[in-house]
mmCIF file of C-alpha atoms in Angstrom:
data_model
loop_
_atom_site.group_PDB
_atom_site.id
_atom_site.type_symbol
_atom_site.label_atom_id
_atom_site.label_comp_id
_atom_site.label_asym_id
_atom_site.label_seq_id
_atom_site.Cartn_x
_atom_site.Cartn_y
_atom_site.Cartn_z
ATOM 1 C CA MET A 1 120.482 108.239 117.512
ATOM 2 C CA THR A 2 119.462 110.784 120.160
ATOM 3 C CA ARG A 3 115.788 111.646 120.541
ATOM 4 C CA VAL A 4 115.457 115.357 121.320
ATOM 5 C CA LEU A 5 112.298 116.857 122.809
ATOM 6 C CA TYR A 6 111.835 120.516 121.897
ATOM 7 C CA VAL A 7 109.380 122.469 124.080
ATOM 8 C CA GLU A 8 108.032 125.782 122.766
ATOM 9 C CA ASN A 9 105.941 127.793 125.250
ATOM 10 C CA GLY A 10 105.224 130.748 122.976
ATOM 11 C CA THR A 11 101.776 131.926 121.973
ATOM 12 C CA SER A 12 101.511 133.524 118.543
ATOM 13 C CA GLY A 13 104.043 131.694 116.377
ATOM 14 C CA GLY A 14 106.690 134.422 116.208
ATOM 15 C CA GLY A 15 110.457 134.453 116.051
ATOM 16 C CA SER A 16 111.187 131.594 118.432
ATOM 17 C CA PHE A 17 108.864 129.311 116.421
ATOM 18 C CA GLU A 18 110.503 130.318 113.164
ATOM 19 C CA SER A 19 113.986 129.782 114.570
ATOM 20 C CA LEU A 20 112.999 126.376 115.948
ATOM 21 C CA THR A 21 111.548 125.286 112.608
ATOM 22 C CA GLU A 22 114.690 126.327 110.738
ATOM 23 C CA LEU A 23 116.918 124.676 113.353
ATOM 24 C CA ILE A 24 115.080 121.356 113.085
ATOM 25 C CA GLY A 25 115.179 121.588 109.308
ATOM 26 C CA ALA A 26 118.975 121.752 109.486
ATOM 27 C CA LEU A 27 119.419 118.833 111.908
ATOM 28 C CA ASP A 28 121.367 115.757 110.895
ATOM 29 C CA ARG A 29 118.406 113.394 111.038
ATOM 30 C CA ALA A 30 120.735 110.389 111.021
ATOM 31 C CA ARG A 31 121.970 111.500 114.452
ATOM 32 C CA TYR A 32 119.005 113.357 115.975
ATOM 33 C CA ASP A 33 115.315 112.475 115.990
ATOM 34 C CA PRO A 34 113.251 115.553 116.968
ATOM 35 C CA VAL A 35 109.943 115.517 118.842
ATOM 36 C CA VAL A 36 108.228 118.888 119.309
ATOM 37 C CA VAL A 37 105.767 120.016 121.977
ATOM 38 C CA LEU A 38 103.869 123.286 121.566
ATOM 39 C CA VAL A 39 101.300 124.791 123.904
ATOM 40 C CA ASN A 40 99.552 126.697 121.103
ATOM 41 C CA ALA A 41 98.515 125.388 117.689
ATOM 42 C CA THR A 42 100.173 127.810 115.271
ATOM 43 C CA PRO A 43 100.812 127.247 111.536
ATOM 44 C CA HIS A 44 104.211 125.832 112.524
ATOM 45 C CA VAL A 45 102.478 122.614 113.578
ATOM 46 C CA GLU A 46 101.746 121.696 109.977
ATOM 47 C CA ARG A 47 105.109 122.981 108.761
ATOM 48 C CA LEU A 48 106.929 120.716 111.187
ATOM 49 C CA ARG A 49 104.719 117.726 110.424
ATOM 50 C CA ALA A 50 105.373 118.232 106.728
ATOM 51 C CA MET A 51 109.064 117.836 107.589
ATOM 52 C CA GLY A 52 108.301 114.436 109.125
ATOM 53 C CA VAL A 53 108.536 115.664 112.722
ATOM 54 C CA SER A 54 106.328 114.300 115.505
ATOM 55 C CA VAL A 55 104.422 117.296 116.943
ATOM 56 C CA HIS A 56 102.180 117.421 120.023
ATOM 57 C CA VAL A 57 100.064 120.334 121.279
ATOM 58 C CA LEU A 58 99.501 120.548 125.050
ATOM 59 C CA ARG A 59 96.749 122.470 126.791
ATOM 60 C CA ASP A 60 98.807 124.378 129.330
ATOM 61 C CA PRO A 61 96.920 126.137 132.179
ATOM 62 C CA VAL A 62 99.064 129.269 131.934
ATOM 63 C CA TYR A 63 100.293 129.669 128.340
ATOM 64 C CA SER A 64 97.664 128.085 126.081
ATOM 65 C CA LEU A 65 95.343 130.633 124.505
ATOM 66 C CA ALA A 66 92.638 127.934 124.395
ATOM 67 C CA VAL A 67 92.415 128.165 128.200
ATOM 68 C CA PRO A 68 89.901 130.739 129.523
ATOM 69 C CA ALA A 69 91.508 134.151 129.948
ATOM 70 C CA TRP A 70 90.449 134.461 133.598
ATOM 71 C CA GLN A 71 92.374 131.293 134.418
ATOM 72 C CA ARG A 72 95.550 132.465 132.707
ATOM 73 C CA VAL A 73 95.275 135.860 134.404
ATOM 74 C CA ALA A 74 94.773 134.255 137.810
ATOM 75 C CA TRP A 75 97.871 132.081 137.455
ATOM 76 C CA GLY A 76 99.856 135.035 136.136
ATOM 77 C CA ARG A 77 98.944 137.217 139.098
ATOM 78 C CA GLY A 78 99.739 134.386 141.480
ATOM 79 C CA THR A 79 103.147 133.992 139.853
ATOM 80 C CA MET A 80 103.957 137.689 140.231
ATOM 81 C CA LEU A 81 102.872 137.609 143.876
ATOM 82 C CA VAL A 82 105.125 134.640 144.631
ATOM 83 C CA GLU A 83 108.015 136.264 142.754
ATOM 84 C CA ARG A 84 107.702 139.357 144.951
ATOM 85 C CA LEU A 85 107.000 137.779 148.349
ATOM 86 C CA LEU A 86 108.525 134.284 148.204
ATOM 87 C CA PRO A 87 111.314 134.362 145.603
ATOM 88 C CA ARG A 88 112.939 131.161 146.840
ATOM 89 C CA VAL A 89 109.861 129.042 146.100
ATOM 90 C CA THR A 90 109.112 130.357 142.591
ATOM 91 C CA ALA A 91 110.451 127.217 140.894
ATOM 92 C CA ALA A 92 108.139 125.076 143.025
ATOM 93 C CA TYR A 93 105.194 127.361 142.239
ATOM 94 C CA ASP A 94 105.958 127.063 138.516
ATOM 95 C CA GLN A 95 105.624 123.286 138.858
ATOM 96 C CA LEU A 96 102.267 123.710 140.552
ATOM 97 C CA ALA A 97 100.923 126.181 137.990
ATOM 98 C CA HIS A 98 101.900 123.930 135.068
ATOM 99 C CA ARG A 99 101.198 120.603 136.770
ATOM 100 C CA SER A 100 99.111 119.144 133.929
ATOM 101 C CA SER A 101 101.853 119.945 131.401
ATOM 102 C CA VAL A 102 104.488 118.489 133.721
ATOM 103 C CA ARG A 103 102.563 115.210 133.877
ATOM 104 C CA ALA A 104 102.061 115.125 130.116
ATOM 105 C CA LEU A 105 105.748 115.842 129.423
ATOM 106 C CA ALA A 106 106.900 113.194 131.908
ATOM 107 C CA THR A 107 104.714 110.601 130.175
ATOM 108 C CA MET A 108 105.991 111.652 126.759
ATOM 109 C CA ILE A 109 109.640 111.568 127.821
ATOM 110 C CA ALA A 110 109.263 108.007 129.058
ATOM 111 C CA ARG A 111 107.219 106.824 126.062
ATOM 112 C CA GLU A 112 109.425 108.465 123.421
ATOM 113 C CA ARG A 113 112.702 107.566 125.177
ATOM 114 C CA ILE A 114 113.900 111.163 125.105
ATOM 115 C CA GLY A 115 117.626 111.672 125.639
ATOM 116 C CA LEU A 116 117.786 115.487 125.582
ATOM 117 C CA LEU A 117 115.328 118.265 126.400
ATOM 118 C CA HIS A 118 115.640 121.582 124.543
ATOM 119 C CA VAL A 119 113.455 124.394 125.917
ATOM 120 C CA ASN A 120 113.099 126.936 123.166
ATOM 121 C CA ASN A 121 111.758 130.215 124.545
ATOM 122 C CA GLN A 122 113.210 131.786 127.707
ATOM 123 C CA SER A 123 114.514 130.095 130.838
ATOM 124 C CA VAL A 124 111.969 131.726 133.174
ATOM 125 C CA ARG A 125 109.049 130.927 130.886
ATOM 126 C CA ASP A 126 110.337 127.366 130.444
ATOM 127 C CA CYS A 127 111.056 126.827 134.137
ATOM 128 C CA TYR A 128 108.563 124.007 134.707
ATOM 129 C CA ALA A 129 110.084 121.894 131.908
ATOM 130 C CA ILE A 130 113.622 122.584 133.145
ATOM 131 C CA ALA A 131 112.632 121.376 136.617
ATOM 132 C CA LEU A 132 111.182 118.188 135.130
ATOM 133 C CA ALA A 133 114.391 117.476 133.212
ATOM 134 C CA GLY A 134 116.381 117.896 136.409
ATOM 135 C CA ARG A 135 114.092 115.556 138.296
ATOM 136 C CA LEU A 136 114.311 112.891 135.584
ATOM 137 C CA GLY A 137 118.059 113.281 135.118
ATOM 138 C CA ILE A 138 117.807 114.275 131.435
ATOM 139 C CA PRO A 139 120.315 116.771 129.982
ATOM 140 C CA CYS A 140 118.633 120.118 129.306
ATOM 141 C CA VAL A 141 119.499 122.933 126.912
ATOM 142 C CA SER A 142 117.834 126.313 127.440
ATOM 143 C CA HIS A 143 117.537 128.855 124.627
ATOM 144 C CA LEU A 144 117.790 132.576 125.441
ATOM 145 C CA ARG A 145 116.226 134.675 122.720
ATOM 146 C CA SER A 146 116.323 138.223 124.133
ATOM 147 C CA VAL A 147 117.832 140.370 126.852
ATOM 148 C CA ARG A 148 114.401 140.843 128.461
ATOM 149 C CA VAL A 149 114.700 138.044 131.006
ATOM 150 C CA ARG A 150 112.595 139.058 134.001
ATOM 151 C CA ALA A 151 112.080 137.514 137.430
ATOM 152 C CA VAL A 152 115.183 135.363 137.714
ATOM 153 C CA THR A 153 114.505 134.792 141.397
ATOM 154 C CA ALA A 154 116.742 132.964 143.831
ATOM 155 C CA GLY A 155 114.667 129.799 143.474
ATOM 156 C CA ARG A 156 114.764 129.817 139.689
ATOM 157 C CA LEU A 157 118.471 130.654 139.538
ATOM 158 C CA ALA A 158 119.264 127.689 141.796
ATOM 159 C CA LEU A 159 117.211 125.468 139.487
ATOM 160 C CA PHE A 160 118.955 126.755 136.345
ATOM 161 C CA ARG A 161 122.389 126.161 137.846
ATOM 162 C CA ARG A 162 121.369 122.661 138.895
ATOM 163 C CA SER A 163 119.388 121.450 135.882
ATOM 164 C CA VAL A 164 120.546 123.235 132.697
ATOM 165 C CA ALA A 165 123.591 121.700 131.030
ATOM 166 C CA ARG A 166 124.015 124.494 128.461
ATOM 167 C CA PHE A 167 122.416 127.821 127.645
ATOM 168 C CA ILE A 168 122.195 128.937 124.014
ATOM 169 C CA ALA A 169 122.098 132.697 123.502
ATOM 170 C CA ASN A 170 121.105 134.048 120.101
ATOM 171 C CA SER A 171 123.430 137.051 120.452
ATOM 172 C CA ARG A 172 126.320 138.344 122.544
ATOM 173 C CA ALA A 173 123.881 140.715 124.259
ATOM 174 C CA ALA A 174 121.656 137.775 125.281
ATOM 175 C CA ARG A 175 124.758 135.946 126.515
ATOM 176 C CA ASP A 176 125.746 138.930 128.646
ATOM 177 C CA ALA A 177 122.211 139.114 130.059
ATOM 178 C CA CYS A 178 122.380 135.433 130.997
ATOM 179 C CA ILE A 179 125.717 135.892 132.744
ATOM 180 C CA GLY A 180 124.331 139.022 134.399
ATOM 181 C CA PHE A 181 121.606 137.099 136.185
ATOM 182 C CA GLY A 182 124.099 134.633 137.616
ATOM 183 C CA ILE A 183 124.957 131.876 135.123
ATOM 184 C CA ASP A 184 128.622 130.901 134.706
ATOM 185 C CA ALA A 185 130.040 132.170 131.428
ATOM 186 C CA ASP A 186 131.430 128.758 130.428
ATOM 187 C CA ARG A 187 127.898 127.318 130.340
ATOM 188 C CA VAL A 188 126.629 129.828 127.758
ATOM 189 C CA ARG A 189 127.176 129.483 124.000
ATOM 190 C CA VAL A 190 126.286 132.075 121.365
ATOM 191 C CA VAL A 191 124.503 130.513 118.379
ATOM 192 C CA PRO A 192 122.898 133.108 116.076
ATOM 193 C CA ASN A 193 119.461 132.279 114.709
ATOM 194 C CA VAL A 194 119.640 130.277 111.499
ATOM 195 C CA ILE A 195 117.997 131.663 108.390
ATOM 196 C CA PRO A 196 117.122 129.890 105.134
ATOM 197 C CA PHE A 197 119.481 130.435 102.235
ATOM 198 C CA THR A 198 117.775 132.147 99.310
ATOM 199 C CA ALA A 199 119.130 133.725 96.169
ATOM 200 C CA ILE A 200 119.373 137.508 96.403
ATOM 201 C CA THR A 201 117.901 139.435 93.473
ATOM 202 C CA PRO A 202 118.780 143.129 93.013
ATOM 203 C CA MET A 203 115.768 145.442 93.170
ATOM 204 C CA ASP A 204 115.325 148.907 91.686
ATOM 205 C CA VAL A 205 113.501 150.384 94.689
ATOM 206 C CA ARG A 206 113.271 153.897 93.291
ATOM 207 C CA GLY A 207 111.991 152.728 89.927
ATOM 208 C CA ARG A 208 109.494 150.228 91.388
ATOM 209 C CA TRP A 209 107.758 152.721 93.642
ATOM 210 C CA GLY A 210 108.451 155.905 91.688
ATOM 211 C CA ILE A 211 110.691 157.457 94.351
ATOM 212 C CA PRO A 212 112.454 160.623 93.116
#
């Protein structure tokens, strides 16, 4: 059985959270044992735990809303400055900005005997976890959930090419965006977001709301 660590760096519990929850719900649990790390405590924490999944919430200096706003703003401005002036060292700066999360993830990976890291949001946002996987020699999968992938600097692109085994794009457009910023096409797979199957009931829209 492979233990998979899923890292979600989102804030409000939107589409990437929902997709992750549905994906884990569809896993073959005889083959894959999921462990989930979030940096914000959204309602998905309890949903995942109800599914029997081990869930951990990290206090990340940059992405956690529990961190004072001035601190998150300061790191964000520093990141943009490095992206503009020193693009080749952005991956190293990401490690510095998220150093407490890097330490926590490294400890968890060793303790939980993780065999695969799946970063769930966007490659740039997930850069610090990708770098850790590369350093530890763990296969890494990076999810691409939109075409709005900013600041793929030279330093980050080198890291992605070196440390990400496969990219998952949720659409052909996201795949094209990934290839556009420099990733080889044979390393990108299109996997549309899963949705729960529910019975479809016809609705009389005009009659229900009195529409002429």
